[in-house]
Coordinates of C-alpha atoms in Angstrom, one line a residue:
N1 CA -84.6 96.6 48.5
D2 CA -85.0 100.3 50.7
S3 CA -85.0 97.7 53.2
I4 CA -82.3 100.4 54.8
A5 CA -82.8 103.8 55.7
S6 CA -81.4 105.6 52.8
S7 CA -79.6 108.8 55.8
D8 CA -79.1 107.0 58.7
A9 CA -76.3 105.9 60.1
I10 CA -76.2 101.3 59.5
T11 CA -77.4 99.5 62.5
R12 CA -76.0 96.1 63.9
R13 CA -78.7 94.6 63.1
E14 CA -78.7 95.9 59.1
L15 CA -75.7 94.4 59.7
A16 CA -76.3 91.0 61.0
R17 CA -79.3 90.7 58.0
V18 CA -77.1 92.2 55.5
M19 CA -74.2 89.3 56.3
Y20 CA -76.3 86.5 56.7
K21 CA -77.5 87.4 52.8
I22 CA -74.1 86.7 51.4
S23 CA -72.6 84.4 53.5
D24 CA -72.7 80.5 53.9
A25 CA -74.7 81.3 57.2
R26 CA -77.7 80.6 55.7
S27 CA -77.0 78.2 54.3
G28 CA -76.1 77.2 57.9
A29 CA -72.5 76.4 56.6
G30 CA -71.8 73.0 59.3
T31 CA -72.2 75.2 61.8
S32 CA -74.0 74.0 64.8
V33 CA -76.2 77.6 66.6
S34 CA -76.3 77.9 69.8
D35 CA -79.8 78.8 72.4
E36 CA -78.0 80.9 73.4
A37 CA -80.4 83.7 74.8
F38 CA -79.6 88.2 73.8
D39 CA -80.8 90.2 77.1
D40 CA -81.9 92.8 73.8
I41 CA -82.6 90.7 71.2
A42 CA -86.6 88.9 71.3
P43 CA -86.3 85.0 70.0
D44 CA -89.8 85.9 67.4
D45 CA -87.2 89.4 66.3
A46 CA -86.9 89.6 62.6
D47 CA -83.6 89.5 63.2
Y48 CA -82.8 86.8 64.9
E49 CA -81.9 84.6 63.0
A50 CA -79.4 86.2 61.2
I51 CA -77.5 87.6 64.3
Q52 CA -77.6 84.3 65.8
M53 CA -75.9 82.5 62.9
M54 CA -73.1 85.9 62.8
C55 CA -72.5 85.5 66.3
A56 CA -71.9 81.7 66.8
L57 CA -69.6 82.5 63.6
G58 CA -67.5 85.2 65.7
Y59 CA -68.4 87.6 63.0
M60 CA -69.9 89.7 65.1
T61 CA -70.0 89.6 69.0
A62 CA -72.5 90.0 72.1
P63 CA -70.3 91.0 75.2
G64 CA -72.2 89.9 78.1
G65 CA -75.2 89.0 76.3
K66 CA -76.6 92.5 75.2
F67 CA -75.8 92.6 71.0
S68 CA -77.1 96.2 70.8
P69 CA -78.8 95.7 67.6
D70 CA -80.0 99.3 67.1
E71 CA -76.4 101.1 67.8
P72 CA -74.7 101.6 64.4
I73 CA -71.0 100.4 63.3
E74 CA -67.8 101.3 63.0
A75 CA -65.8 100.8 60.4
I76 CA -64.4 97.8 62.0
D77 CA -67.2 96.4 62.9
F78 CA -68.1 95.6 58.9
I79 CA -64.1 95.3 58.6
K80 CA -64.4 92.0 60.8
A81 CA -67.7 89.9 59.1
A82 CA -66.0 90.4 55.7
V83 CA -63.1 89.5 56.5
D84 CA -63.8 86.2 58.1
I85 CA -66.9 85.9 55.4
L86 CA -64.2 86.3 52.9
G87 CA -61.8 83.3 54.6
Y88 CA -58.8 86.3 55.4
S89 CA -59.5 85.2 58.7
F90 CA -56.6 83.3 59.2
I91 CA -54.4 85.8 58.1
A92 CA -55.5 88.7 59.7
E93 CA -54.8 86.1 63.6
Y94 CA -51.7 86.3 62.0
T95 CA -50.6 89.5 60.8
G96 CA -51.9 90.9 64.5
G97 CA -55.0 89.8 64.8
Y98 CA -57.8 92.1 65.9
P99 CA -58.0 94.8 64.4
G100 CA -55.2 95.8 63.4
G101 CA -54.8 92.3 61.2
Y102 CA -58.1 91.8 60.0
M103 CA -57.6 96.6 58.8
N104 CA -54.7 95.7 57.1
V105 CA -56.2 92.4 55.0
A106 CA -59.5 94.3 54.1
S107 CA -56.7 97.3 52.3
R108 CA -55.1 94.6 50.4
L109 CA -58.5 93.6 49.6
K110 CA -59.8 97.4 48.3
L111 CA -62.4 96.4 50.8
M112 CA -62.1 100.1 52.4
K113 CA -62.5 101.8 48.7
N114 CA -65.0 104.9 48.6
G115 CA -65.4 104.2 52.3
S116 CA -63.1 104.8 55.2
L117 CA -61.4 103.3 58.3
D118 CA -61.2 106.3 60.4
S119 CA -62.6 109.9 59.1
A120 CA -66.2 109.2 61.0
P121 CA -67.7 106.6 63.6
T122 CA -69.9 105.3 61.6
I123 CA -71.2 104.7 58.6
N124 CA -74.3 105.9 55.4
N125 CA -76.1 104.2 54.1
E126 CA -73.9 105.8 50.4
E127 CA -71.4 103.9 52.1
F128 CA -73.0 100.8 52.7
I129 CA -73.3 99.3 49.7
N130 CA -70.5 101.0 48.0
L131 CA -68.5 98.2 50.5
I132 CA -70.9 96.5 50.3
Y133 CA -70.4 96.1 46.4
N134 CA -66.0 95.6 47.5
V135 CA -67.0 93.1 49.4
L136 CA -69.0 90.8 46.5
T137 CA -66.3 91.9 44.1
A138 CA -63.5 90.6 46.0
A139 CA -62.3 87.2 46.3
P140 CA -62.8 84.9 48.4
A141 CA -59.7 82.8 49.1
E142 CA -59.0 79.5 49.1
L143 CA -58.5 78.1 53.4
S144 CA -55.4 75.3 50.8
G145 CA -52.3 76.9 50.8
V146 CA -53.5 80.6 50.9
T147 CA -50.4 82.8 52.7
D148 CA -49.7 86.7 53.6
N149 CA -47.8 86.7 50.7
E150 CA -49.5 85.9 48.6
L151 CA -51.9 87.6 49.5
S152 CA -51.2 90.6 48.6
K153 CA -51.3 88.8 44.6
Y154 CA -54.8 87.1 43.8
S155 CA -57.0 88.7 41.0
V156 CA -60.1 88.8 40.7
T157 CA -62.0 87.1 37.6
D158 CA -65.6 86.9 36.5
N159 CA -65.8 83.8 38.5
N160 CA -63.4 84.6 40.9
T161 CA -66.0 86.5 43.3
L162 CA -67.8 86.3 46.3
L163 CA -70.9 87.9 44.5
Y164 CA -70.3 85.0 41.4
Q165 CA -70.1 81.6 44.4
K166 CA -73.3 82.8 46.4
F167 CA -75.4 84.8 43.5
S168 CA -74.3 83.3 40.0
V169 CA -74.2 86.2 38.8
Y170 CA -70.7 87.7 36.8
K171 CA -69.1 91.3 35.1
L172 CA -70.1 91.8 31.5
T173 CA -68.0 94.8 30.4
G174 CA -68.9 96.4 27.0
L175 CA -70.5 98.8 25.1
F176 CA -74.1 98.9 25.6
E177 CA -75.5 99.1 21.8
A178 CA -79.0 99.8 21.6
D179 CA -82.2 99.1 24.0
I180 CA -85.4 99.3 22.8
Y181 CA -85.7 103.2 22.0
S182 CA -81.8 104.0 21.4
D183 CA -79.5 102.3 19.2
I184 CA -75.5 103.5 17.6
L185 CA -75.9 100.4 15.3
S186 CA -75.3 100.2 11.6
K187 CA -77.2 97.6 10.5
T188 CA -78.3 95.3 12.7
P189 CA -81.9 96.3 14.0
R190 CA -83.3 97.8 18.0
P191 CA -84.0 94.3 20.1
S192 CA -87.3 94.2 21.4
K193 CA -88.9 95.6 24.7
G194 CA -87.5 93.6 27.8
R195 CA -84.2 93.2 26.2
I196 CA -80.7 95.4 25.1
I197 CA -77.8 94.9 23.1
I198 CA -74.3 94.9 24.3
S199 CA -70.4 94.5 22.2
G200 CA -73.3 93.0 19.5
E201 CA -74.8 90.3 21.9
T202 CA -78.6 89.8 23.1
W203 CA -79.5 89.8 26.1
K204 CA -83.0 90.2 28.2
T205 CA -83.5 93.1 31.1
Q206 CA -86.1 93.7 33.8
L207 CA -83.9 96.9 34.4
T208 CA -86.0 100.1 33.4
D209 CA -84.0 103.7 33.0
I210 CA -81.1 103.0 31.4
N211 CA -81.6 104.3 28.2
S212 CA -79.2 107.1 28.6
L213 CA -76.5 104.2 29.1
V214 CA -77.0 104.0 25.4
G215 CA -73.8 104.4 23.7
H216 CA -71.9 104.2 27.0
R217 CA -68.9 101.5 27.9
V218 CA -70.7 99.6 30.6
E219 CA -70.4 96.8 33.4
A220 CA -73.7 94.4 32.8
Y221 CA -74.4 92.0 35.6
I222 CA -75.3 89.0 34.6
D223 CA -77.5 86.5 35.8
E224 CA -76.6 83.5 34.8
K225 CA -79.3 81.3 36.1
N226 CA -81.3 83.7 34.1
E227 CA -79.3 84.7 31.3
S228 CA -80.2 87.8 32.5
V229 CA -78.6 91.5 32.8
A230 CA -79.5 92.1 36.8
A231 CA -77.0 95.6 36.5
L232 CA -75.9 97.9 34.4
F233 CA -73.5 100.5 35.6
S234 CA -71.3 103.6 32.9
R235 CA -67.4 103.3 33.1
D236 CA -66.8 105.1 30.8
T237 CA -63.3 107.5 31.7
D238 CA -62.7 110.1 28.7
E239 CA -66.6 111.6 28.5
T240 CA -66.7 115.3 28.0
A241 CA -70.2 117.3 28.9
F242 CA -70.8 120.5 28.1
L243 CA -73.9 123.2 28.3
G244 CA -75.2 123.6 23.6
R245 CA -76.1 126.6 22.0
K246 CA -72.7 127.4 21.4
A247 CA -71.6 124.9 19.3
Y248 CA -71.1 123.2 16.2
L249 CA -69.1 120.7 13.7
D250 CA -65.7 121.8 11.6
G251 CA -65.0 118.7 9.5
N252 CA -63.9 116.6 12.4
R253 CA -63.5 118.4 15.5
M254 CA -66.8 119.3 17.5
I255 CA -66.4 122.9 18.5
Y256 CA -67.9 124.4 21.3
E257 CA -67.1 127.7 24.3
D258 CA -66.0 125.8 27.6
E259 CA -69.1 126.9 30.0
E260 CA -66.3 127.7 32.9
T261 CA -63.9 130.2 31.5
G262 CA -65.5 130.6 28.3
S263 CA -62.5 129.4 25.9
S264 CA -62.9 128.0 23.0
K265 CA -62.3 124.6 22.9
S266 CA -63.1 121.1 20.7
V267 CA -63.4 117.5 20.5
L268 CA -61.8 115.4 17.8
L269 CA -65.2 112.8 16.4
S270 CA -63.6 109.3 15.3
K271 CA -64.8 108.1 11.6
N272 CA -67.1 106.4 12.6
A273 CA -69.1 108.5 15.6
S274 CA -73.5 108.4 15.9
L275 CA -75.4 111.3 16.6
L276 CA -77.9 110.7 19.2
Y277 CA -80.5 113.3 19.4
N278 CA -82.8 113.0 21.8
G279 CA -82.7 109.8 22.1
R280 CA -82.8 108.6 18.0
Q281 CA -79.5 107.6 15.8
T282 CA -79.7 111.1 13.6
A283 CA -76.6 111.6 10.9
L284 CA -74.2 113.9 11.9
G285 CA -75.0 117.9 10.7
K286 CA -74.1 121.1 11.2
T287 CA -77.6 122.8 11.5
L288 CA -79.0 119.7 14.5
F289 CA -75.8 121.7 17.5
D290 CA -77.2 125.6 15.9
D291 CA -79.2 127.1 19.3
I292 CA -79.6 123.7 21.3
N293 CA -81.2 124.0 24.8
G294 CA -79.9 121.0 26.7
T295 CA -76.8 118.7 27.5
V296 CA -73.9 117.7 24.2
T297 CA -72.7 114.8 25.4
A298 CA -69.1 113.6 23.9
I299 CA -68.1 109.9 24.8
D300 CA -64.8 107.9 23.6
Y301 CA -64.9 104.7 24.9
D302 CA -62.4 103.0 23.3
T303 CA -60.0 106.0 24.6
D304 CA -58.3 106.0 21.0
G305 CA -58.4 110.0 21.7
F306 CA -61.4 110.2 19.3
A307 CA -65.4 110.6 20.0
D308 CA -67.2 107.6 18.9
V309 CA -70.7 109.2 20.3
I310 CA -72.2 112.3 20.7
K311 CA -75.1 112.2 22.7
I312 CA -77.1 116.2 22.4
Y313 CA -80.6 116.8 24.7
D314 CA -82.3 119.6 23.0
Y315 CA -85.8 120.9 24.3
K316 CA -88.7 123.6 24.4
T317 CA -90.5 125.2 27.4
F318 CA -93.8 126.1 26.6
Q319 CA -97.2 125.6 28.2
A320 CA -99.4 123.1 27.8
N321 CA -103.2 124.1 26.7
N322 CA -104.1 119.6 26.7
V323 CA -102.5 116.9 26.5
S324 CA -104.7 113.5 24.3
A325 CA -103.7 109.8 25.6
D326 CA -105.3 108.4 22.9
S327 CA -104.1 111.1 19.9
G328 CA -100.9 111.4 21.5
I329 CA -100.9 114.8 21.4
I330 CA -99.9 117.7 23.0
T331 CA -101.2 121.1 22.5
A332 CA -99.8 125.0 23.2
C333 CA -101.5 127.5 24.5
T334 CA -99.3 130.0 22.8
G335 CA -99.4 129.9 18.8
G336 CA -101.9 126.6 19.4
A337 CA -98.5 124.3 18.7
R338 CA -99.4 120.8 18.9
I339 CA -96.3 118.9 19.3
A340 CA -97.3 114.9 18.9
L341 CA -95.9 111.5 20.9
G342 CA -93.0 109.3 19.4
K343 CA -94.7 106.2 19.9
L344 CA -92.4 104.8 21.2
E345 CA -91.5 106.7 24.1
P346 CA -91.7 104.5 28.0
E347 CA -95.3 105.8 29.1
T348 CA -94.0 108.0 31.9

């Protein structure tokens, strides 16, 4: 929610603030918090409660009463809090204690995926987001019967993650087939505003700027309480993107020129491949690939070696002389060309 600066190193107060929100500590978790004061945190500080609880639970420390709230965190600070919150501290202590045992558990839980244990002394905003994602999508320990040996065997299911246990949000993987603007559907009409279709199922969402994901295999994070999509990410692993102009159809192949080498390459098309031309489903035709200014993307969402969706973004550059919001007409300076805006285009 932009409460953490985008480029600065994450501080100890920011770590406490976020970990407090995703842990049992917010509800108290049956922990009695002492009135011990900090030398460098006033009781009226906005993060005082979070810092006090994190220290009371042992997730973070304040040696000699000094928490150093604005000092940047190190990787081990994050690891200690994350392992504790997920309930694996007893295994960390059993396998070497602090810091080695905690680093071992974090590695086996893949908590540092897209992060680093030792390459940098601090953690920036982008790394922190990835690390918090790793914590939320990890499975909390079941305190009865979990042993060090079993840690390497645990698996995560949709309903066995911190994300689900704390926020009732689970992951759904599928094909993003339609929003109000674009679709790759054969018969089903597009959904209304505020609705999207993923693998044949219609969901509510308040997300914007997701139209570019239509035609992609996605991870959707479902808010179970509101029965809506709270977040959406592309998970395509086999995608070919290239600048257009020199691309054409030849039977069931798309032939294009590699931008780096200049050599000719091809992409096989599936039998029922869909074409999205500037966001609109369009019948495949050779003329659409002539003199393209923009990008052409081939998506093989089922990874069978055949492209299932072709996306073309084609544009022309001109200087506008007049824009009429009432009529939805843009007039170009040269030649007086008139361009009508589509009724379903976003206001932007």
